[in-house]
mmCIF file of C-alpha atoms in Angstrom:
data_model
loop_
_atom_site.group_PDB
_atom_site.id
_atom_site.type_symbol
_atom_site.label_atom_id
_atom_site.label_comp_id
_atom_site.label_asym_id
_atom_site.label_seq_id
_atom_site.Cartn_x
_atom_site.Cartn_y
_atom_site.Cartn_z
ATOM 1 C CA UNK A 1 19.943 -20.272 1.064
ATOM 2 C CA UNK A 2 18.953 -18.732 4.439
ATOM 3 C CA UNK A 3 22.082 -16.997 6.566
ATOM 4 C CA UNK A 4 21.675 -19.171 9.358
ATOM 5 C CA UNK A 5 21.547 -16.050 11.886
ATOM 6 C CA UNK A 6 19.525 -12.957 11.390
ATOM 7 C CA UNK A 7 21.063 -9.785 13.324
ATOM 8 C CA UNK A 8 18.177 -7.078 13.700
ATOM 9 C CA UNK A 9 18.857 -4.400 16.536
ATOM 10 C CA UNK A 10 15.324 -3.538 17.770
ATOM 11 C CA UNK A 11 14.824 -0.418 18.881
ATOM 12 C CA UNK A 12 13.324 -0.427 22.925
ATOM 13 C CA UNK A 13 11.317 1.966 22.085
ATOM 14 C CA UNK A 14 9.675 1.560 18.537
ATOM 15 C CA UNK A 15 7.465 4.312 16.241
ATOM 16 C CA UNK A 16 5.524 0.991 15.267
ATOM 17 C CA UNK A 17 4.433 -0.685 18.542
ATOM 18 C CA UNK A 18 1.861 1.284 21.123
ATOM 19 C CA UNK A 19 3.312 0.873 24.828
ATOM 20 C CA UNK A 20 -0.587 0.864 25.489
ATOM 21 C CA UNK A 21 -1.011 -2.375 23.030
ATOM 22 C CA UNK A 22 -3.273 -0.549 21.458
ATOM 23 C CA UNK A 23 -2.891 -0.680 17.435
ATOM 24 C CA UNK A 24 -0.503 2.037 15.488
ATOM 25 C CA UNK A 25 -2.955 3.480 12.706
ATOM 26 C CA UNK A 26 -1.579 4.660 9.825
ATOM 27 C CA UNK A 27 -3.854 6.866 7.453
ATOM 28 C CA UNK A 28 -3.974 9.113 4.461
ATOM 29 C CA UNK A 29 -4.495 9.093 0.686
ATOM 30 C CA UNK A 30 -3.016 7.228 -1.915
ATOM 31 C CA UNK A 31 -1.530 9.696 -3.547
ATOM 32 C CA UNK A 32 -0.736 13.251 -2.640
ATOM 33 C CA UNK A 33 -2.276 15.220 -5.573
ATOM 34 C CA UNK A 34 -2.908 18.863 -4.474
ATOM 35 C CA UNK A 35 -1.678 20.942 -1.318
ATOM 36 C CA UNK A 36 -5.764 21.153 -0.850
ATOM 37 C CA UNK A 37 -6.474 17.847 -0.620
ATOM 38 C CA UNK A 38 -3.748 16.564 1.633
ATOM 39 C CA UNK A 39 -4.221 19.137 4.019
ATOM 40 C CA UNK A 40 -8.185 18.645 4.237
ATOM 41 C CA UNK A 41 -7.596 14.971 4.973
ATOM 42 C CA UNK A 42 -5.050 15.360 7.440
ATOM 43 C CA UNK A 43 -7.376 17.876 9.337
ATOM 44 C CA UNK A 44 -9.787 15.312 9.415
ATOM 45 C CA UNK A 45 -7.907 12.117 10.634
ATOM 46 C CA UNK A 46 -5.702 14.192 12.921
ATOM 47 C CA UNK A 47 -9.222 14.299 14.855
ATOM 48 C CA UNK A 48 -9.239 10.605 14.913
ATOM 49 C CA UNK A 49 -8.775 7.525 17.893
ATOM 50 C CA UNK A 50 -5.235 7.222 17.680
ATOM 51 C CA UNK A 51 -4.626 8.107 13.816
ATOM 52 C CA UNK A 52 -1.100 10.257 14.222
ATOM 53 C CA UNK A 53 0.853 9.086 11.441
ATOM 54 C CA UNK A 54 -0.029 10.666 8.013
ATOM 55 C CA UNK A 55 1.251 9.231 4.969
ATOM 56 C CA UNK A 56 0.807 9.965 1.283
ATOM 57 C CA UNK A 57 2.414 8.682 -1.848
ATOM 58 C CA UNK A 58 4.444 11.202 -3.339
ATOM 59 C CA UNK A 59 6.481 8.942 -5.600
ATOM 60 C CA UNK A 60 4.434 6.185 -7.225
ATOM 61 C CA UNK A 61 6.142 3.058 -8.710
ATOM 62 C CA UNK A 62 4.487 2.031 -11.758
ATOM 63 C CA UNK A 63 4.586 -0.915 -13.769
ATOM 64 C CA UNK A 64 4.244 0.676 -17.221
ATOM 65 C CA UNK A 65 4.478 4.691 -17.807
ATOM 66 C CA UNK A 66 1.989 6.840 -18.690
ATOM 67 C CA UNK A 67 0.174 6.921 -15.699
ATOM 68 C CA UNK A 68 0.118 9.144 -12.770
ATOM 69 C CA UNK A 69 3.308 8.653 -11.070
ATOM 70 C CA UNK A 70 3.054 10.987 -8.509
ATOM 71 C CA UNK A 71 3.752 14.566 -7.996
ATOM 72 C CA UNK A 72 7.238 14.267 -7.161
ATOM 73 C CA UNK A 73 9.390 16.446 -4.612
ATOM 74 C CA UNK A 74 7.011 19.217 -5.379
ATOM 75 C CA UNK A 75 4.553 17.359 -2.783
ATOM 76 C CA UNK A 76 7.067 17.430 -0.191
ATOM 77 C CA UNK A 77 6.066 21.309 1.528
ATOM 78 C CA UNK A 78 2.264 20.411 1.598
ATOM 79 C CA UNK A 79 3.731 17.517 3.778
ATOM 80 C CA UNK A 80 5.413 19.757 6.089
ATOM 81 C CA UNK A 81 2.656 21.900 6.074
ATOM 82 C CA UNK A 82 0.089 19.278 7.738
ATOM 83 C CA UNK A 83 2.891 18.202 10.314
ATOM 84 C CA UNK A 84 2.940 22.109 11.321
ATOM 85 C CA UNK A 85 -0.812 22.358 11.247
ATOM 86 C CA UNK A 86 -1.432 19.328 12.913
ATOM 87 C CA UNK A 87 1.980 17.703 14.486
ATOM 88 C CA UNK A 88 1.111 14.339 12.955
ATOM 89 C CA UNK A 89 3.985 12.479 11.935
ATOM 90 C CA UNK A 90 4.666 12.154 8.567
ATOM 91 C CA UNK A 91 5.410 8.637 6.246
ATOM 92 C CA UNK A 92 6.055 8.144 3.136
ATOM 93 C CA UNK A 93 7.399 5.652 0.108
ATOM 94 C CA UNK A 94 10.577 6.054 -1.290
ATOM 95 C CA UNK A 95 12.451 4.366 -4.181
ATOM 96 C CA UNK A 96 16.008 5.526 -4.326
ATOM 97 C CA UNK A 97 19.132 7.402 -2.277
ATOM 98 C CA UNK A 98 17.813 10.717 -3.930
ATOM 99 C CA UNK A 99 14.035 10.252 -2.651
ATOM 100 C CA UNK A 100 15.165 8.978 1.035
ATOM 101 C CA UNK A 101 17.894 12.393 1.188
ATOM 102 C CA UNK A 102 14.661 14.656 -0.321
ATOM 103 C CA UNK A 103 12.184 13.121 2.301
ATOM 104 C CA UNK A 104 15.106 13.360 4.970
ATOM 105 C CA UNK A 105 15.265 17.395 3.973
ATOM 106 C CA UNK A 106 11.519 18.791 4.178
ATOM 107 C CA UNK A 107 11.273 16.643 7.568
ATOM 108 C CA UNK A 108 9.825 13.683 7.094
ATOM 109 C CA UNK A 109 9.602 11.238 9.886
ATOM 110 C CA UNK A 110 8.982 7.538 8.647
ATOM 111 C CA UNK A 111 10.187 6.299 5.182
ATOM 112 C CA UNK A 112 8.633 3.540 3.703
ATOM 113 C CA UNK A 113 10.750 0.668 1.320
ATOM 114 C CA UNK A 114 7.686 -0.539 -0.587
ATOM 115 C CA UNK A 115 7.877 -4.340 -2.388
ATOM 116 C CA UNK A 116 9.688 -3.461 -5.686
ATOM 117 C CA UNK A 117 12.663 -1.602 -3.743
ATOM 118 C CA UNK A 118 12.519 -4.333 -1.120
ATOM 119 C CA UNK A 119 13.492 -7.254 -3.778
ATOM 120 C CA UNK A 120 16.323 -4.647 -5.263
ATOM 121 C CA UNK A 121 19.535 -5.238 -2.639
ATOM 122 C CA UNK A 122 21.229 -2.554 -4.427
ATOM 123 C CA UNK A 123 18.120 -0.104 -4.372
ATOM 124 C CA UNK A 124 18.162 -1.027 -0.015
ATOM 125 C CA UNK A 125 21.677 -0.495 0.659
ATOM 126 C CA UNK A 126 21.975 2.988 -1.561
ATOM 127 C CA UNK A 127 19.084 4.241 1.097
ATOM 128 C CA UNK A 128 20.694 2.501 4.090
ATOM 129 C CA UNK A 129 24.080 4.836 3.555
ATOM 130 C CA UNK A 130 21.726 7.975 2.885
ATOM 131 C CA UNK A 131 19.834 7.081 6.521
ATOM 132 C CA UNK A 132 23.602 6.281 7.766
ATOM 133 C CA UNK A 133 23.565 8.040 11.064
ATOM 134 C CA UNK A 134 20.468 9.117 11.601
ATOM 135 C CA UNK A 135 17.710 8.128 13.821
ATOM 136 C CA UNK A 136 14.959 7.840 10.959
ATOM 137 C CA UNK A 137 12.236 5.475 11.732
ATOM 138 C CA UNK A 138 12.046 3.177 8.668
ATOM 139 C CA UNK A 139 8.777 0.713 7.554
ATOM 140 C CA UNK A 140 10.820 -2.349 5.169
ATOM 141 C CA UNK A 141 7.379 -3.886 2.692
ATOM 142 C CA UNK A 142 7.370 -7.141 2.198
ATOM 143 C CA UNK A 143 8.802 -8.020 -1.845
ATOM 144 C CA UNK A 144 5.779 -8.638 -4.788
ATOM 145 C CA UNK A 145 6.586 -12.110 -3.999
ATOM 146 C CA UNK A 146 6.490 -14.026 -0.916
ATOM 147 C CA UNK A 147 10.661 -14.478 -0.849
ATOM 148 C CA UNK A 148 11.454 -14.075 3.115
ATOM 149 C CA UNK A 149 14.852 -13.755 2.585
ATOM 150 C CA UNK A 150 14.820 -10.841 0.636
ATOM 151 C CA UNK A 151 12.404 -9.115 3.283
ATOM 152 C CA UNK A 152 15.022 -9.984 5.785
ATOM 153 C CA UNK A 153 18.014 -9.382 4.228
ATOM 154 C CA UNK A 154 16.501 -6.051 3.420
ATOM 155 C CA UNK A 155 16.134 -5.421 7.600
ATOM 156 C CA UNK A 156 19.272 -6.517 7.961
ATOM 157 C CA UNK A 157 21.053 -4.227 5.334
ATOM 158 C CA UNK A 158 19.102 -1.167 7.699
ATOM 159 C CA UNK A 159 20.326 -2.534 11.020
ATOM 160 C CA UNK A 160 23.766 -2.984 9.629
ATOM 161 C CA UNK A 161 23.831 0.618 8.591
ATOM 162 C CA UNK A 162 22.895 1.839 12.202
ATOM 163 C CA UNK A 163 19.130 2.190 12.388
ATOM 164 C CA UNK A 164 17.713 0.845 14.941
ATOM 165 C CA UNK A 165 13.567 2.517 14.772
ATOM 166 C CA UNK A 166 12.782 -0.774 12.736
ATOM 167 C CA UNK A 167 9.585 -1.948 11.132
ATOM 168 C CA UNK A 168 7.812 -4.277 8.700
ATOM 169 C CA UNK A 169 4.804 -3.754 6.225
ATOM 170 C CA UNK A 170 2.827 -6.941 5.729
ATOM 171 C CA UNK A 171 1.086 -5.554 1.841
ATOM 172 C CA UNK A 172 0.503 -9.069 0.564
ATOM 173 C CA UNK A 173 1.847 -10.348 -3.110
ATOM 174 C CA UNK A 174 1.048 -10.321 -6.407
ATOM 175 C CA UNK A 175 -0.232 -12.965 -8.293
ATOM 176 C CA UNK A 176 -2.456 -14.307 -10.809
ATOM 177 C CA UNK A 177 -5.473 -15.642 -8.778
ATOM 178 C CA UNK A 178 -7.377 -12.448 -9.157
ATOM 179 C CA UNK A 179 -10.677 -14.009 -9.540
ATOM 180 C CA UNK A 180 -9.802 -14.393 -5.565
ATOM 181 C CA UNK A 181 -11.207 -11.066 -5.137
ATOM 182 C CA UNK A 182 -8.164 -9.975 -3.426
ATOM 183 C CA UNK A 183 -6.002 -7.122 -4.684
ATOM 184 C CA UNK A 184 -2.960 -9.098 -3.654
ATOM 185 C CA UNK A 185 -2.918 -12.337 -1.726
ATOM 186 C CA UNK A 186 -2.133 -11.880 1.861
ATOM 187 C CA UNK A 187 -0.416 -15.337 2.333
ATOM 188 C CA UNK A 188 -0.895 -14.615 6.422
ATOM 189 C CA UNK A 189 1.997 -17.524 6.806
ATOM 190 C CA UNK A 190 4.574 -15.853 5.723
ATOM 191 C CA UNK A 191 4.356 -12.457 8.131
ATOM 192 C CA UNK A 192 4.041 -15.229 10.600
ATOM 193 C CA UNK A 193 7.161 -16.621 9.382
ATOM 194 C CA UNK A 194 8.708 -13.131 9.684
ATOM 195 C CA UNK A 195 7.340 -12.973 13.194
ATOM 196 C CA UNK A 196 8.897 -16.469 14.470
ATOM 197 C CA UNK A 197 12.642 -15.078 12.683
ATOM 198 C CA UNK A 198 12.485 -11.396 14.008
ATOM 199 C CA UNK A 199 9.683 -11.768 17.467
ATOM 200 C CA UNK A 200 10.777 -8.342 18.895
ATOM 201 C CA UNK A 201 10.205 -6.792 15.482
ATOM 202 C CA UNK A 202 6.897 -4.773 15.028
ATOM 203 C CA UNK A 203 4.600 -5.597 11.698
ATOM 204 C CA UNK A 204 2.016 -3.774 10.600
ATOM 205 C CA UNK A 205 -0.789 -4.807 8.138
ATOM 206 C CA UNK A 206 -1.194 -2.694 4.879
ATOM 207 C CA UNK A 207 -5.380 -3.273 4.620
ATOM 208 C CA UNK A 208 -5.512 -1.098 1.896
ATOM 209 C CA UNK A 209 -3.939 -2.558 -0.651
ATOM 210 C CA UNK A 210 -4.422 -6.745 0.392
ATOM 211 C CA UNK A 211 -8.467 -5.731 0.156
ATOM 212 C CA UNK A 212 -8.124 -3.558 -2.841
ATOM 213 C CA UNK A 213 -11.913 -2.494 -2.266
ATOM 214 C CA UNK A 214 -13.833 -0.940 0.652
ATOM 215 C CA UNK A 215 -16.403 -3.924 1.223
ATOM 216 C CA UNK A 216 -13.165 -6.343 2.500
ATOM 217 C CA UNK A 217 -10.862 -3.518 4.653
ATOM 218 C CA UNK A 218 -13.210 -4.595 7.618
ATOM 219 C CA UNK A 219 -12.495 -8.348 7.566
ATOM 220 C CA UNK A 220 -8.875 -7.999 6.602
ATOM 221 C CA UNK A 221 -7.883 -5.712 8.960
ATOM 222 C CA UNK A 222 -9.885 -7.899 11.667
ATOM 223 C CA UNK A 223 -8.014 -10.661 10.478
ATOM 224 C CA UNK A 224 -4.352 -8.682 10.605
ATOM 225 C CA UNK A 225 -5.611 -8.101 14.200
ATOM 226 C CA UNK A 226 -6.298 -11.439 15.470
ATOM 227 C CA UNK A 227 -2.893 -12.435 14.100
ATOM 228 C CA UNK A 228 -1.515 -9.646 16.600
ATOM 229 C CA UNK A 229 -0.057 -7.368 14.150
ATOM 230 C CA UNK A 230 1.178 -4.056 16.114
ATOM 231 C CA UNK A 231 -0.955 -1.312 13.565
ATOM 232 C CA UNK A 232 -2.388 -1.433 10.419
ATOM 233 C CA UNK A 233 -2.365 0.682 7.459
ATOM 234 C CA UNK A 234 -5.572 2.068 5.554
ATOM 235 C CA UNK A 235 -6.242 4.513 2.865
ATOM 236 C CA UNK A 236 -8.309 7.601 2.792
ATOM 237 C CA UNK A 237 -9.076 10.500 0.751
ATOM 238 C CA UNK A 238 -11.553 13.178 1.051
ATOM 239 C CA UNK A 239 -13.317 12.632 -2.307
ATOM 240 C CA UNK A 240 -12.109 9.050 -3.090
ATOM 241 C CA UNK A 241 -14.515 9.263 -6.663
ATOM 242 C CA UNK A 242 -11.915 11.620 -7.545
ATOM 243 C CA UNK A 243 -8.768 9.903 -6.710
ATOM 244 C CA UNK A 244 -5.716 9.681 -8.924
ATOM 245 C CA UNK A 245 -4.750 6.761 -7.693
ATOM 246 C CA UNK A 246 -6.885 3.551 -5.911
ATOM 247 C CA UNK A 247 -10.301 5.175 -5.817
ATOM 248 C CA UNK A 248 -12.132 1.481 -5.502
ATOM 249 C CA UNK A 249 -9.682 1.217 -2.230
ATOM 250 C CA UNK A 250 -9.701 4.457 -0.132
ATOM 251 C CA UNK A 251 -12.339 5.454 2.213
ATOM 252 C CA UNK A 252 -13.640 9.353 2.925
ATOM 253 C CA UNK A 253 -12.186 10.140 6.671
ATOM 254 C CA UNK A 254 -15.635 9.258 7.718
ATOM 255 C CA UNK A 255 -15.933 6.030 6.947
ATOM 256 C CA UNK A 256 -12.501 4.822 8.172
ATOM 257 C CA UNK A 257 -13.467 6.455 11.583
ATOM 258 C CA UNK A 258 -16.812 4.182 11.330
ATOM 259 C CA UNK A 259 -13.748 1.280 10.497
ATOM 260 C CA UNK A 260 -12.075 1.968 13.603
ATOM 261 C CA UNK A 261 -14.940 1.666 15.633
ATOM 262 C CA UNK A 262 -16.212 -1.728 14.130
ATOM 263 C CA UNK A 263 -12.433 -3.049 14.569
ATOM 264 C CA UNK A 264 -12.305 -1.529 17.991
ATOM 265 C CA UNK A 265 -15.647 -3.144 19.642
ATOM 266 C CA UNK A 266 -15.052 -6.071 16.798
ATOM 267 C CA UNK A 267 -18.096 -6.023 15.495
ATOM 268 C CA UNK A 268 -18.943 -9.336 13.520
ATOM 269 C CA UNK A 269 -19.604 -7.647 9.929
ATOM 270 C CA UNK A 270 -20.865 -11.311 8.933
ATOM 271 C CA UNK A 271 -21.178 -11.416 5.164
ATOM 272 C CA UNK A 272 -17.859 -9.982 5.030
ATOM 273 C CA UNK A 273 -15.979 -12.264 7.515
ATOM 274 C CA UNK A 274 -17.317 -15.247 6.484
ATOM 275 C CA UNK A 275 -16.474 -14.208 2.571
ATOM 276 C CA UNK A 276 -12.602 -13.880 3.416
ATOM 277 C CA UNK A 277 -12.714 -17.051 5.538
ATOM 278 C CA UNK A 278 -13.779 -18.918 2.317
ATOM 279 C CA UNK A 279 -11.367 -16.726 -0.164
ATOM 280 C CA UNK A 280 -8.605 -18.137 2.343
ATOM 281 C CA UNK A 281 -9.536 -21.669 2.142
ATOM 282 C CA UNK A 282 -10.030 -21.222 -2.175
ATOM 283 C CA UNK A 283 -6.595 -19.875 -2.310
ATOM 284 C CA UNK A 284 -5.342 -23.265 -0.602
ATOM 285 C CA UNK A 285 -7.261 -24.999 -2.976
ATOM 286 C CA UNK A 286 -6.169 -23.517 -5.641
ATOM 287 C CA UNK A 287 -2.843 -23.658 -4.626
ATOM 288 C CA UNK A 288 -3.214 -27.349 -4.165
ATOM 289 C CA UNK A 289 -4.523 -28.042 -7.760
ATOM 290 C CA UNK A 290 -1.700 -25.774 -9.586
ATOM 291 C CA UNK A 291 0.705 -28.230 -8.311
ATOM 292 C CA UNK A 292 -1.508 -31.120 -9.478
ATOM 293 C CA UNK A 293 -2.374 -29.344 -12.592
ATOM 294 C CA UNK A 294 1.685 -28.909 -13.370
ATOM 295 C CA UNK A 295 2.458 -32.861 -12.760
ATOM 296 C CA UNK A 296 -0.113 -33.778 -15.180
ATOM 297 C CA UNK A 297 1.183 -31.511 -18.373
ATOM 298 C CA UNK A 298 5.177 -32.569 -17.310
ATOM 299 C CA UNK A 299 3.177 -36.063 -17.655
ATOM 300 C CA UNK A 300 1.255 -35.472 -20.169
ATOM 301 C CA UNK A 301 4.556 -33.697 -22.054
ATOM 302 C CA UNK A 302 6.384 -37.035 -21.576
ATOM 303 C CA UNK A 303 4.125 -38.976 -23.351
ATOM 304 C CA UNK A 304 3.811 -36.864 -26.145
ATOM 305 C CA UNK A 305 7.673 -36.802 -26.533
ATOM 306 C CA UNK A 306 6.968 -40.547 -26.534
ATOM 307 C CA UNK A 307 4.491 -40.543 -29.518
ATOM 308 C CA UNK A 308 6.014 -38.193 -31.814
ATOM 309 C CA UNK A 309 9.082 -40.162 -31.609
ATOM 310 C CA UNK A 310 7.563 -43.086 -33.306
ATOM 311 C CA UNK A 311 6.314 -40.288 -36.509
ATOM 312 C CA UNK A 312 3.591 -42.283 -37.765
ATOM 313 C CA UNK A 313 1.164 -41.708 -40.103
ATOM 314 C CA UNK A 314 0.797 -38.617 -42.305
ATOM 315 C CA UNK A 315 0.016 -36.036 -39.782
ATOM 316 C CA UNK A 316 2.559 -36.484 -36.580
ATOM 317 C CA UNK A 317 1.248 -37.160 -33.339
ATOM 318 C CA UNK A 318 3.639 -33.726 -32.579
ATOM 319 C CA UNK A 319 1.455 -32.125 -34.936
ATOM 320 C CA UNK A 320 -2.125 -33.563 -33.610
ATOM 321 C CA UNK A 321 -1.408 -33.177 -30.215
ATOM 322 C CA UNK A 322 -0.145 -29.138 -30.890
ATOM 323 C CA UNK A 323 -3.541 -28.950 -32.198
ATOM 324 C CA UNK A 324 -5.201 -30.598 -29.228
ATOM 325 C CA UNK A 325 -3.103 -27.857 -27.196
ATOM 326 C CA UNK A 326 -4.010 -25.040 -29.083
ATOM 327 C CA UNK A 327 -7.593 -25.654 -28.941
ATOM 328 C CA UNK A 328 -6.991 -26.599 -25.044
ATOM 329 C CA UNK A 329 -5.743 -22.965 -24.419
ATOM 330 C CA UNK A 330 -8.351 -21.725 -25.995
ATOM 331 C CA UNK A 331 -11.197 -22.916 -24.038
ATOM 332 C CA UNK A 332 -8.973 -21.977 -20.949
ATOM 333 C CA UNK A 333 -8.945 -18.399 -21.813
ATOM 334 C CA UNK A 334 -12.216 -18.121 -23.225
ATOM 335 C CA UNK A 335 -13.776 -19.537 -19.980
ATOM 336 C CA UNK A 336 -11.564 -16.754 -17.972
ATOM 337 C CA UNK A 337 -12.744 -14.384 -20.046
ATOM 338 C CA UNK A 338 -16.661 -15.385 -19.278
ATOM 339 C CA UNK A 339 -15.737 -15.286 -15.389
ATOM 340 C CA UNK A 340 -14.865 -11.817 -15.145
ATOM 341 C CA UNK A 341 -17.564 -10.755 -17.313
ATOM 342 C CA UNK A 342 -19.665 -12.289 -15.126
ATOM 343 C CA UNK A 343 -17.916 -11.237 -11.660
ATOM 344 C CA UNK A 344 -17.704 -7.715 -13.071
ATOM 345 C CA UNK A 345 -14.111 -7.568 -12.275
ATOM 346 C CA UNK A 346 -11.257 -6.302 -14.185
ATOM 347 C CA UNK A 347 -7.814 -7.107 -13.998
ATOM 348 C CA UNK A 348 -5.794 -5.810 -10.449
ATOM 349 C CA UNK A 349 -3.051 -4.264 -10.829
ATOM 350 C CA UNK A 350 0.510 -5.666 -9.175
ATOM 351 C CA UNK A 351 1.922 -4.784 -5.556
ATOM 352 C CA UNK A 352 2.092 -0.910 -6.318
#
């Protein structure tokens, strides 16, 4: 049940909204994977329209282990390094009290609560007593799935602790429409119902990871735009082949300055624009016939209830209509199977 009042003490003067109205651009890789690497691309967007916030994962939150989890603390001086080289700002994710107090230590200007902290109340208020009288500016992700209350109460458990330099990450959610294209579904209405229950609260758009490839950060960012999001979020790496982390997702610091400049003179990338238009209008539909979809088997569970209650004959109507089921699922999978051989596509990984 929603509180019926939500108490969010906006900062007048925010690290996430441009007195200029011009869009907040946040940049850098993935993952921070070598003092080399971060540096190089911070050089390079440093030299960029309006790019002066730098963030890189240095803790990545992983569904299963054994895979690259990030480098850890150990990441934390090439951080401080770029903001001495080039006095960009820095941002990054955190996880836990112990990550928000190391962050807070080697100078670290924005943290980030990505979705799987923001859906742990426990995980929010540990950090909120670490950033207890402080002035850290602090970017609250939206949870894996689209629960507003949890993204709220998560704002609320900051603002009750004192901060004030507020912010939300619109990153979309998981789900299991990948055939969508998508990386995860951006669900647009519920940011906007963020924005109607918090208006003087900035929101920024994480492109990066909604598109989950290159060829749809133009029309999803466009899109975060004409929705009047404050800044957006995008992903680049120097050598993204090489990447640790989201390779199919980042862009080289030359290609997200081309980016810019298509979003800033809004140049109608066609194919592209017209492509998410019709993923948005799929997802409805899809949406639409899941619910249809579930009335029919509670239906169609009813009547079989029904039949095998009567046990008739020598094989039960339980036992036919198992079979029927069985063979049902079967056809289901194997035609999913089939669709992503033929779309090329393999299986996206969660809100990461």
């Amino acid at each position: 049940m929603r509180a019926s009042k939500t108490t969010i003490s906006a900062a007048p003067q925010s690290s996430f909204r441009n007195a200029s109205g011009k869009p907040v651009l946040i940049a850098g890789p993935c993952s921070a994977e070598s003092e080399t690497q971060v540096v190089e691309t911070a050089n390079l967007l440093c030299k960029m329209q309006n790019v002066n916030i730098f963030k890189a994962g240095i803790w990545k939150s992983r569904t299963r282990p054994n895979s690259f989890e990030g480098v850890g603390a150990a990441g934390l001086p090439w951080l401080q390094k770029v903001k001495q080289q080039t006095g960009m700002r820095l941002a990054i994710d955190v996880a836990n009290a112990q990550q928000a107090e190391d962050a807070l230590h080697h100078d670290v200007d924005i943290l980030c609560l990505n979705g799987r902290v923001t859906v742990n109340p426990y995980a929010v208020q540990e950090i909120a007593e670490v950033l207890r009288g402080t002035n850290t500016a602090v970017l609250i992700t939206n949870p894996v799935y689209p629960d507003l209350d949890l993204w709220i109460g998560a704002l609320e458990r900051l603002s009750h602790a004192g901060l004030t330099d507020l912010g939300a990450i619109h990153r979309g959610f998981s789900g299991e429409d990948k055939e969508l294209l998508y990386r995860n579904q951006p669900k647009w209405e519920v940011m906007l119902q963020l924005r109607e229950a918090l208006p003087e609260l900035p929101i920024l758009c994480d492109a990066s990871h909604i598109a989950g490839k290159r060829s749809l950060l133009y029309p999803v960012g466009q899109r975060a735009l004409d929705l009047g999001v404050d800044g957006l979020l995008l992903e680049s790496h120097v050598n993204p082949a090489a990447a640790l982390s989201s390779p199919q997702q980042q862009l080289m610091p030359q290609e997200l300055d081309l980016l810019l400049n298509a979003l800033k003179t809004r140049v109608k990338l066609t194919e592209t624009t017209e492509l998410v238009e019709q993923l948005d209008a799929l997802q409805k539909e899809v949406e639409t016939l899941d619910q249809q979809l579930m009335e029919l088997l509670l239906h169609r569970n009813a009547v079989t209830n029904q039949m095998s209650s009567f046990g008739l004959g020598s094989t039960s109507a339980a036992t036919l209509l198992g079979k029927r089921h069985t063979k049902l699922t079967s056809l289901l999978h194997g035609l999913g199977q089939k669709r992503n051989s033929l779309d090329g596509n393999e299986p996206a990984s969660a809100v990461a």
